[in-house]
Tab-separated table of C-alpha atoms and ligand atoms in Angstrom:
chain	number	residue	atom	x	y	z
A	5	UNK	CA	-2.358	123.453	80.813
A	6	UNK	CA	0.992	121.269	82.369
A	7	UNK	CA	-0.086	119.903	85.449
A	8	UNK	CA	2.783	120.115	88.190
A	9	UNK	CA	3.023	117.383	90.359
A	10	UNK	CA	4.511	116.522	94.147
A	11	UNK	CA	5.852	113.450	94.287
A	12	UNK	CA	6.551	112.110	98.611
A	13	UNK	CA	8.973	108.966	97.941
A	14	UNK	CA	11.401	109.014	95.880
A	15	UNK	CA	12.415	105.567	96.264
A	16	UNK	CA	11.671	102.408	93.570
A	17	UNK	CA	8.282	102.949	92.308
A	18	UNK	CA	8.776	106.935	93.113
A	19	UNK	CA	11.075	106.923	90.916
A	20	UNK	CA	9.478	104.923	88.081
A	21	UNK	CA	6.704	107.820	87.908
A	22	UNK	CA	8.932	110.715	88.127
A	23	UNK	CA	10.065	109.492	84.884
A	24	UNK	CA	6.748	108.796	83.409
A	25	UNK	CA	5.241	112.236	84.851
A	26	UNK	CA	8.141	114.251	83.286
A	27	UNK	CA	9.523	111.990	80.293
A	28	UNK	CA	6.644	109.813	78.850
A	29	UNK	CA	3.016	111.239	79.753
A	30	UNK	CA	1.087	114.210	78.371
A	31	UNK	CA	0.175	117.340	79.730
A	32	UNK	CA	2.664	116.676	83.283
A	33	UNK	CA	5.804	118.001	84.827
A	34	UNK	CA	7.539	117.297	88.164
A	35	UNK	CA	8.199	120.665	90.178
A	36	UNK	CA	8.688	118.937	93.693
A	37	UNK	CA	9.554	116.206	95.254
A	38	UNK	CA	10.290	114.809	98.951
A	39	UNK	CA	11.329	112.036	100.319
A	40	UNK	CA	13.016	111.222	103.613
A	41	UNK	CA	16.079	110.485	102.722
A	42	UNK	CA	16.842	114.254	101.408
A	43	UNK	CA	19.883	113.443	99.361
A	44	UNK	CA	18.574	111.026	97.635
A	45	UNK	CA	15.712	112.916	96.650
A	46	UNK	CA	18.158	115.711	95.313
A	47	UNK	CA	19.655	112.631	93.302
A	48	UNK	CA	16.541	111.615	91.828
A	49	UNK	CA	16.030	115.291	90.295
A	50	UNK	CA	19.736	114.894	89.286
A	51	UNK	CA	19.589	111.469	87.641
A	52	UNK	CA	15.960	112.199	85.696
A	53	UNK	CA	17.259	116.195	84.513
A	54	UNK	CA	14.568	117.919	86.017
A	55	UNK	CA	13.694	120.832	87.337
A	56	UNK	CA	12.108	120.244	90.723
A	57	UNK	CA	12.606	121.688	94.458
A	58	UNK	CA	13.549	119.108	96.911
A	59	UNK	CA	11.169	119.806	100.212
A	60	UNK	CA	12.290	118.540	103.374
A	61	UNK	CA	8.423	117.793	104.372
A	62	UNK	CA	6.351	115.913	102.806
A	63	UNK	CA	3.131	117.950	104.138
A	64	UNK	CA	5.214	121.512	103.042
A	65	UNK	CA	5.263	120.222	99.558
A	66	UNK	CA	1.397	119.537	99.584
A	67	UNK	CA	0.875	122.574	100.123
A	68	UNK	CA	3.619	124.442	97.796
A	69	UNK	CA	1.466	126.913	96.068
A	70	UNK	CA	3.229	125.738	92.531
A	71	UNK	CA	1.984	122.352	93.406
A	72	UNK	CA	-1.602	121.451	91.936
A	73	UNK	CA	-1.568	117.587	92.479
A	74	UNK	CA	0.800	115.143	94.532
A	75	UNK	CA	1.714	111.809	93.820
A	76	UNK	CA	2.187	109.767	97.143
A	77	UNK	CA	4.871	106.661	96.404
A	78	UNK	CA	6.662	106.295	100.141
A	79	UNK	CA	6.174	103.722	102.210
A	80	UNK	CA	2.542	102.104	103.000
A	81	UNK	CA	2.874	103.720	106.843
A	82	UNK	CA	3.065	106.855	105.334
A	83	UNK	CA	0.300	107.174	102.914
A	84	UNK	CA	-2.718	107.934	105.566
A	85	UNK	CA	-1.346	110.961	106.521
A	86	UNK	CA	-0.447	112.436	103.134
A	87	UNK	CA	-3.679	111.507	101.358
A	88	UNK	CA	-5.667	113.325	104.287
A	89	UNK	CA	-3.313	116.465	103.951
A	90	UNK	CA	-3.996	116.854	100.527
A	91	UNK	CA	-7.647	116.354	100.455
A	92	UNK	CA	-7.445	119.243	103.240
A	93	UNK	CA	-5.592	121.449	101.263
A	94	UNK	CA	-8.596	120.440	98.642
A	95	UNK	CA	-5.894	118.846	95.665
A	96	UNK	CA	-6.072	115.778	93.675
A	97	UNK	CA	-3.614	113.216	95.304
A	98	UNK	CA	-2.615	110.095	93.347
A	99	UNK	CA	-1.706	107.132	96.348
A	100	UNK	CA	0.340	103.662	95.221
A	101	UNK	CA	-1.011	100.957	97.492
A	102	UNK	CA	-1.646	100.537	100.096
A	103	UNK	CA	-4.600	103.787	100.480
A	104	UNK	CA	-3.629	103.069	104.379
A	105	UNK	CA	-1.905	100.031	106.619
A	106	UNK	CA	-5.234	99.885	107.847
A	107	UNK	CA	-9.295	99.838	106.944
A	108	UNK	CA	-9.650	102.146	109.626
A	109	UNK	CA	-7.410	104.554	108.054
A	110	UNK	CA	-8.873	104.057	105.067
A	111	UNK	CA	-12.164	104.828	106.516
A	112	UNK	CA	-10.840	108.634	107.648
A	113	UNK	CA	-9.651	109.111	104.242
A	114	UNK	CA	-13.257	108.017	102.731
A	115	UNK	CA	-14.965	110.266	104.901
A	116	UNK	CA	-12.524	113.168	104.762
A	117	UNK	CA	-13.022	112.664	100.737
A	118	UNK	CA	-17.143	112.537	101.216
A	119	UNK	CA	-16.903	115.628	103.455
A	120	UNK	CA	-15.434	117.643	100.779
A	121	UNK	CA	-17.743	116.714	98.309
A	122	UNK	CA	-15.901	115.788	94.945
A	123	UNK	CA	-13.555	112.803	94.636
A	124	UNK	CA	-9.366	113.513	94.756
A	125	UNK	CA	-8.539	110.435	95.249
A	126	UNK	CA	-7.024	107.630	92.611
A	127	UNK	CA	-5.553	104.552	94.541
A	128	UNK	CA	-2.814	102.878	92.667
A	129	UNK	CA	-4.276	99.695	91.634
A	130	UNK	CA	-2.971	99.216	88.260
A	131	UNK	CA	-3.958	96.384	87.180
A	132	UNK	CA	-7.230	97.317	85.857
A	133	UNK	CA	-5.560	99.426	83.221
A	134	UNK	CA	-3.778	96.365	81.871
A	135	UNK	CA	-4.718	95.656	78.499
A	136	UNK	CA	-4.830	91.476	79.272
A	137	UNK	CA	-7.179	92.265	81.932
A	138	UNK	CA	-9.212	94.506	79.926
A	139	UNK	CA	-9.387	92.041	77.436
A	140	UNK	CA	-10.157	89.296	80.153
A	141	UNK	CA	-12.705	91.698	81.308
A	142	UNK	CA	-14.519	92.190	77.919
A	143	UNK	CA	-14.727	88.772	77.366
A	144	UNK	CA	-16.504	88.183	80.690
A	145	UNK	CA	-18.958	91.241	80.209
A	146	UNK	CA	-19.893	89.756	76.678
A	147	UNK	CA	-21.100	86.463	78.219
A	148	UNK	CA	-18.653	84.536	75.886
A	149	UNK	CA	-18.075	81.967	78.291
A	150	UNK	CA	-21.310	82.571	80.338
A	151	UNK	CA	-21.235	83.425	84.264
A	152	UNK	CA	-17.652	82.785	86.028
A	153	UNK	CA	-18.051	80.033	88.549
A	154	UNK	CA	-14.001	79.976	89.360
A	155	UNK	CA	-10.654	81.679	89.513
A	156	UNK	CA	-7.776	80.144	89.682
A	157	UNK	CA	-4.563	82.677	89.655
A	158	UNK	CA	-1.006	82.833	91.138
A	159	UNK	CA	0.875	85.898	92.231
A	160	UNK	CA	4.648	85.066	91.647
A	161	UNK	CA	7.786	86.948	92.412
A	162	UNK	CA	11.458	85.559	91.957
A	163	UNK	CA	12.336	86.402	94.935
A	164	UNK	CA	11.891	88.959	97.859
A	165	UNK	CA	13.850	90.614	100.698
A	166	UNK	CA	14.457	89.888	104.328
A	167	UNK	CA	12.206	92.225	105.644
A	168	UNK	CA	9.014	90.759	103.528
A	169	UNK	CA	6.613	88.794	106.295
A	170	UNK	CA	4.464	86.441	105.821
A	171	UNK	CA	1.823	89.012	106.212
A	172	UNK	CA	3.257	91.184	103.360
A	173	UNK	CA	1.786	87.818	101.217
A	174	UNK	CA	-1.512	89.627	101.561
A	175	UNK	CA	-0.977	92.927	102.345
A	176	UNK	CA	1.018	94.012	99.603
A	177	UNK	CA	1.275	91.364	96.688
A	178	UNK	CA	-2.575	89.908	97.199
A	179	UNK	CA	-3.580	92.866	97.343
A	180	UNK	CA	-3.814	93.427	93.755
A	181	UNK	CA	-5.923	90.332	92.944
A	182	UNK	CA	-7.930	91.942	95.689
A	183	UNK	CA	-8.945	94.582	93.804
A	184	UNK	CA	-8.802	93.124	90.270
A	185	UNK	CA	-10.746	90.429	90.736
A	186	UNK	CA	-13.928	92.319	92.383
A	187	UNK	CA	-13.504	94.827	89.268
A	188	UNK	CA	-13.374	91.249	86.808
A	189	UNK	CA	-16.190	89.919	88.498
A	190	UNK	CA	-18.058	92.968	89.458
A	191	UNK	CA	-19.217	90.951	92.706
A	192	UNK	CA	-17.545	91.466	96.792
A	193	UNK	CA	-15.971	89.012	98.803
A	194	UNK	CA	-18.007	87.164	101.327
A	195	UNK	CA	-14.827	84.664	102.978
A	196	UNK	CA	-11.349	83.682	102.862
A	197	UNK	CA	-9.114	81.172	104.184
A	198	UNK	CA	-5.635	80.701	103.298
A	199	UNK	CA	-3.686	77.614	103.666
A	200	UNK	CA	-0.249	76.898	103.540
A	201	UNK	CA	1.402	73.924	100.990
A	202	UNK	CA	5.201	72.334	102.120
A	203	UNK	CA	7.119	75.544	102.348
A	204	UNK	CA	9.881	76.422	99.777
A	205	UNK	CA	13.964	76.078	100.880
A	206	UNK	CA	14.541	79.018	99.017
A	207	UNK	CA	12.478	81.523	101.722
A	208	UNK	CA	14.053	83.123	104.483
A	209	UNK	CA	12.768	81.172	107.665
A	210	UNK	CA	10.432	83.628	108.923
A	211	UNK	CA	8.582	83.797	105.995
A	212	UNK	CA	5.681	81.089	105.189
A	213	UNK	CA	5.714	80.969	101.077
A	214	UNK	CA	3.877	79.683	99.448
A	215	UNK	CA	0.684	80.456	100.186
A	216	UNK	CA	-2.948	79.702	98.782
A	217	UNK	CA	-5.614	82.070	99.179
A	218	UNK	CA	-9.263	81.024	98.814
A	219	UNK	CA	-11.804	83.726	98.113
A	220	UNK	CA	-15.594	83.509	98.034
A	221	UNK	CA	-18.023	86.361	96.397
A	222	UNK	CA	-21.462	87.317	97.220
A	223	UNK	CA	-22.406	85.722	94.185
A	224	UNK	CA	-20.846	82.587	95.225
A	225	UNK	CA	-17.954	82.455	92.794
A	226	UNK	CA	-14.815	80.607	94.409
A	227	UNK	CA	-11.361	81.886	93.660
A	228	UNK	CA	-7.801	80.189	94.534
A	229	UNK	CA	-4.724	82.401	94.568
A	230	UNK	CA	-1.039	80.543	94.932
A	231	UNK	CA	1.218	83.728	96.489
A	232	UNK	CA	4.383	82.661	95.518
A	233	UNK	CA	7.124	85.213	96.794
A	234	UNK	CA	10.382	82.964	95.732
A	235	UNK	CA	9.633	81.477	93.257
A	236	UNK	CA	12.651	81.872	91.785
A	237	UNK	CA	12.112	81.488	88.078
A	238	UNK	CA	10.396	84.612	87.205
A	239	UNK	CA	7.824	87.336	87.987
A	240	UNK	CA	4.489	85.467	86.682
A	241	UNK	CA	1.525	86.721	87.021
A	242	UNK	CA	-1.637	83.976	86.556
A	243	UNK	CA	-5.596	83.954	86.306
A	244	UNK	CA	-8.024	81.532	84.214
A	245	UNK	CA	-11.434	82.433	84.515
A	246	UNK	CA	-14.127	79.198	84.650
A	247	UNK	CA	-17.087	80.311	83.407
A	248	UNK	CA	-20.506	78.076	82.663
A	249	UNK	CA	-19.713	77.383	78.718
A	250	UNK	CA	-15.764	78.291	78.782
A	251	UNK	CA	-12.251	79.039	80.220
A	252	UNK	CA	-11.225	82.598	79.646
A	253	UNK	CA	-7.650	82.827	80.742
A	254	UNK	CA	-5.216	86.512	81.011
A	255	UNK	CA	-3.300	86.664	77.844
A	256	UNK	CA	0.690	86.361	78.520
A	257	UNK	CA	3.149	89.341	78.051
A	258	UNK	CA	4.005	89.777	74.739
A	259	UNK	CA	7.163	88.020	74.128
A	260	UNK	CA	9.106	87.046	71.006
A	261	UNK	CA	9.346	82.754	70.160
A	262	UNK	CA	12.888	81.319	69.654
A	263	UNK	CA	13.973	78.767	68.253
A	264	UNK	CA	17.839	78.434	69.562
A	265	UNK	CA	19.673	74.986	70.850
A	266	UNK	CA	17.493	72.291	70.337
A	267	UNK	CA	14.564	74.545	71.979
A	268	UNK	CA	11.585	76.462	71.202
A	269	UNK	CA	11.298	79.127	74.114
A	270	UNK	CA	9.962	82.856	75.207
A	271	UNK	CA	11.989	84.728	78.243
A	272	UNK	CA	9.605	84.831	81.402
A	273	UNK	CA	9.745	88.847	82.233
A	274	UNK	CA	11.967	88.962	86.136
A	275	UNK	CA	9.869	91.901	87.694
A	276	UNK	CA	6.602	93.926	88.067
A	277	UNK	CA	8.298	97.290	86.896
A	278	UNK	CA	8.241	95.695	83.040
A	279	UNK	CA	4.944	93.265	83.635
A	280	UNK	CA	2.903	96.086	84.474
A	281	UNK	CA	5.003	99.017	82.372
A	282	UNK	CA	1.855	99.941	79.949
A	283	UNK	CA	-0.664	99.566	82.918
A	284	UNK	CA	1.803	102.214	84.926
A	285	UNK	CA	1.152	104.734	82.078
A	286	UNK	CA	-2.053	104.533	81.705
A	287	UNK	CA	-3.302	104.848	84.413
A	288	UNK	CA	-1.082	107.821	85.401
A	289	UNK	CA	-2.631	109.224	82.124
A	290	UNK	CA	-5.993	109.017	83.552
A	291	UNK	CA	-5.101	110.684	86.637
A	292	UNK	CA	-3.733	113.711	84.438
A	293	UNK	CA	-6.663	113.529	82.126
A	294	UNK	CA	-9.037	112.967	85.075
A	295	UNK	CA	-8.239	116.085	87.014
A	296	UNK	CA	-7.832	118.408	83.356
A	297	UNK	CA	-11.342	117.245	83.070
A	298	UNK	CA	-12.558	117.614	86.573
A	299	UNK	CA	-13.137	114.127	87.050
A	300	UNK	CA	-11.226	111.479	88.805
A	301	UNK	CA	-12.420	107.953	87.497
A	302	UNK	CA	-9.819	105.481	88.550
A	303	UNK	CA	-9.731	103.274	91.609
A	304	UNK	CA	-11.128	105.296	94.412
A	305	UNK	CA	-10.881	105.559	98.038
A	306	UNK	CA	-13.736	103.186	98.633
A	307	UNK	CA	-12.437	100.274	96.371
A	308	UNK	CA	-8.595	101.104	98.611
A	309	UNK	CA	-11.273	100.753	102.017
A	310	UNK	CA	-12.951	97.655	100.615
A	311	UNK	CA	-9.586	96.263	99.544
A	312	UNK	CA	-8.263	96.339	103.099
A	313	UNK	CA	-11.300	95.085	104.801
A	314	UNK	CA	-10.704	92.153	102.529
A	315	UNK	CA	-7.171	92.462	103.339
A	316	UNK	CA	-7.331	91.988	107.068
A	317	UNK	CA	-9.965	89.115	106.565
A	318	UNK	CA	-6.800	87.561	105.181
A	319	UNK	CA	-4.854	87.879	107.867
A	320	UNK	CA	-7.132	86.639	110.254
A	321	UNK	CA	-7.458	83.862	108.102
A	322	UNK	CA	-3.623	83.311	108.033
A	323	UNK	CA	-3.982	83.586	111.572
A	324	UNK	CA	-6.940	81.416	112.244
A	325	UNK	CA	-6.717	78.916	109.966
A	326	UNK	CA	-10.350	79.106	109.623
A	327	UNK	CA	-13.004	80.607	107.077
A	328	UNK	CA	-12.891	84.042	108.194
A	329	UNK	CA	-16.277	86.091	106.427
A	330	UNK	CA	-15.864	89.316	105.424
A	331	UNK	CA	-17.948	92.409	105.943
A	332	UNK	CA	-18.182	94.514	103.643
A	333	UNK	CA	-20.496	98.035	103.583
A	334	UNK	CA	-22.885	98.814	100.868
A	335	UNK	CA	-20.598	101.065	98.308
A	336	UNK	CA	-21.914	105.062	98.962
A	337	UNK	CA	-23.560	106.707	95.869
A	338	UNK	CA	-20.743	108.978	95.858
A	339	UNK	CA	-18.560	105.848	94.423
A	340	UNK	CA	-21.411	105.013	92.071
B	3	NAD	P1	10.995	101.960	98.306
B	3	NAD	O1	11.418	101.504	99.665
B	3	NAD	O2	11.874	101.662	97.142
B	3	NAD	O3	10.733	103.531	98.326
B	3	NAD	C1	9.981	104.177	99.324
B	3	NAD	C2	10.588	105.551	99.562
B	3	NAD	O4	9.745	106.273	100.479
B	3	NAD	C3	11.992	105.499	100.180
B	3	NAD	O5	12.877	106.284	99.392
B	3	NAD	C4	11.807	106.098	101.578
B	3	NAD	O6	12.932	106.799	102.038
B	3	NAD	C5	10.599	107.012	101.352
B	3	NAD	N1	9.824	107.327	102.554
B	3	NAD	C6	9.431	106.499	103.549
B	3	NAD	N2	8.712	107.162	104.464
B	3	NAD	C7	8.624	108.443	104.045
B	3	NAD	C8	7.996	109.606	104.567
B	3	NAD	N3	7.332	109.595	105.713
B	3	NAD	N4	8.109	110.751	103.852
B	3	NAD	C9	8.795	110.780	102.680
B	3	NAD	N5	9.414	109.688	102.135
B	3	NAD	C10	9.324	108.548	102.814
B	3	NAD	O7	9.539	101.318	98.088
B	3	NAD	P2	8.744	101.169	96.712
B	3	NAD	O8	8.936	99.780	96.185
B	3	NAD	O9	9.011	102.310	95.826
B	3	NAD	O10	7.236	101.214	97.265
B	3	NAD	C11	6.624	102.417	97.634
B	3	NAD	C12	5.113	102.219	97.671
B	3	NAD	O11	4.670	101.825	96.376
B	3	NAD	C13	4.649	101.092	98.619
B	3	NAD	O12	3.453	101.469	99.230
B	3	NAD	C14	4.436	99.897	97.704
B	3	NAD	O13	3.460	98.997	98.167
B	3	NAD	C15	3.977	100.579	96.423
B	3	NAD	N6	4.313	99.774	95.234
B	3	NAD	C16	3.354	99.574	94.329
B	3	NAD	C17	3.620	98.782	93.224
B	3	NAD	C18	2.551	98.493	92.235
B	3	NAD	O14	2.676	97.520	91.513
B	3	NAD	N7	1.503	99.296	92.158
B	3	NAD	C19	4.889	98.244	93.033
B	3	NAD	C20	5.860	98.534	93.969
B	3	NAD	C21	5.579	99.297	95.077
B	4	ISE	C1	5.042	95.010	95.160
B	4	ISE	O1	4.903	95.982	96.183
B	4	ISE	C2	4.004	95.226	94.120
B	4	ISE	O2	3.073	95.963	94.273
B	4	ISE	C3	4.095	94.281	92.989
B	4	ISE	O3	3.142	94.576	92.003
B	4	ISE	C4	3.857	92.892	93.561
B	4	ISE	O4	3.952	91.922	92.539
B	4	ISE	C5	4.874	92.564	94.639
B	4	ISE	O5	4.588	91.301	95.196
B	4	ISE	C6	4.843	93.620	95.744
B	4	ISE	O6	5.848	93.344	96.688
């Protein structure tokens, strides 16, 4: 059986997955897609040669009888109400981060998933589908280096646009070590605090970059994270693990060794789209797979909840100044 998928946005990352969903996955097609901006959206289907009808609403396309699961990929203020229409109309729904701009929102969708009794939610958290973090995973689980006492990491785009705020730091780049590094550790955050080094000339001068992010778990394992939005020199994406007996650290993109004017060198990859290009399929894949076999197994509603909890902790911390704790629920069995 082809699953047919929705896609709402059709903007970068939108995109990105029409392509994988039609061109590179198995067992998917693309028959609709939406997206505000209508014409572009009619582009899109152009541009990727497929055959899909362009809905002017998003919430007419969730329910488009030849739909049988949506993939949500507008922007973060738009996801809450999408996910929640699909789980009413009882389909699988695939959401990029952010689950919701808020826990609270995040909370309705938990519930609304609990209250109809099977999962159809996958968040888009990709990272724990890379195969460095798998690896850096395995190696942890195997007590290799013995129990992880630190983390230190950076988060590192080139650059970033006008409209990124010093908020956005957490919100949507932090995010991800958010949720990797609870799925690494298999602990919860207890605290955060974020501090701020000299800032950078190269940000625009509403934004505060860089940042550092401190990060304590219930089992009392301190992690730094530099968020480092302009950094100019590449997209670079960091983590060494400290553990009792060793330093387990994420494996770098593959990437050939020169040997050219007087240097020996690799290129430094320029943005997430090729970092995380294997991680992107993958976990796609397991969204396919997971609803052909009736069960949805990849980041879930609760770890998108717990990942904004931990979010806006964050941002009261950036706020503050101060150690801000964070309160986090006991996970339901239904995430089990
Ligand atoms: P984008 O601005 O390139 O595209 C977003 C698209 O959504 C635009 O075309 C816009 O017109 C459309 N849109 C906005 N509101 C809409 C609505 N109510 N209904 C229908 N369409 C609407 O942004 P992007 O970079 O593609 O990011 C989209 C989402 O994906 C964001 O939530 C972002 O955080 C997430 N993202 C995730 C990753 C990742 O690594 N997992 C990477 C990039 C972006
Ligand atoms: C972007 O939205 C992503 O999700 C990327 O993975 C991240 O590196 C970037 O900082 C975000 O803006």
């Amino acid at each position: 059986m082809t699953l047919r998928i929705g896609v709402i946005g059709t903007g970068t990352i939108g995109q990105d997955h029409i392509r994988r969903c039609s061109h590179a996955l198995v067992g998917s097609t693309v028959v609709a897609v939406n997206d505000i901006n209508q014409e572009q959206a009619a582009k899109v289907v152009q541009q990727q040669g497929i055959e899909a009808e362009v809905y002017a609403r998003g919430h007419d396309l969730i329910k488009a009888p030849e739909v049988d699961a949506i993939l949500v990929t507008s922007w973060g203020p738009s996801h809450e109400e999408f996910v929640l229409s699909a789980i009413a109309a009882g389909k699988p729904v695939f959401c990029e981060k952010p689950l919701a701009v808020t826990a609270e929102g995040c909370r309705k969708i938990v519930e609304a998933e609990m209250a109809h009794g099977k999962r159809l939610v996958q968040v888009g958290f990709m990272r724990p589908y890379d195969q460095g973090y798998r690896a850096l995973k395995a190696v942890i689980d195997s007590d290799k280096i013995g129990e992880p006492l630190m983390i230190h990491a950076a988060h590192r785009n080139p650059t970033v646009g006008e409209s990124y705020t010093t908020e956005m730091a957490i919100v949507d780049t932090l995010i991800h070590e958010i949720n990797v590094f609870s799925w690494l550790l298999d602990d919860q955050y207890v605290s955060a605090q974020v501090i701020y080094p000299r800032k950078t000339s190269q940000a625009f001068a509403h934004l505060k970059d860089p940042q550092i992010v401190l990060l304590e778990t219930a089992k009392g394992t301190r992690i730094d994270v530099e968020v480092f939005v302009n950094c100019q020199y590449g997209y670079d994406i960091q983590c060494e693990v400290v553990g009792e007996r060793g330093i387990a650290k994420l494996p770098e993109p593959s990437s050939v060794q020169m040997r050219s004017g007087a240097k020996l060198s690799t290129e430094i990859l320029m943005d997430w789209k090729q970092r995380f290009i294997d991680a992107y399929d993958v976990e796609l894949q397991a969204f396919i797979d997971g609803i052909k076999a009736d069960k949805i197994t990849g980041p879930s509603s609760w770890d998108g909840y717990t990942a904004a909890v931990t979010a806006d902790a964050c941002v009261a911390a950036q706020r503050s100044g101060a150690i801000e704790p964070i309160r986090l629920p006991q996970r339901p069995a239904f995430y089990e």
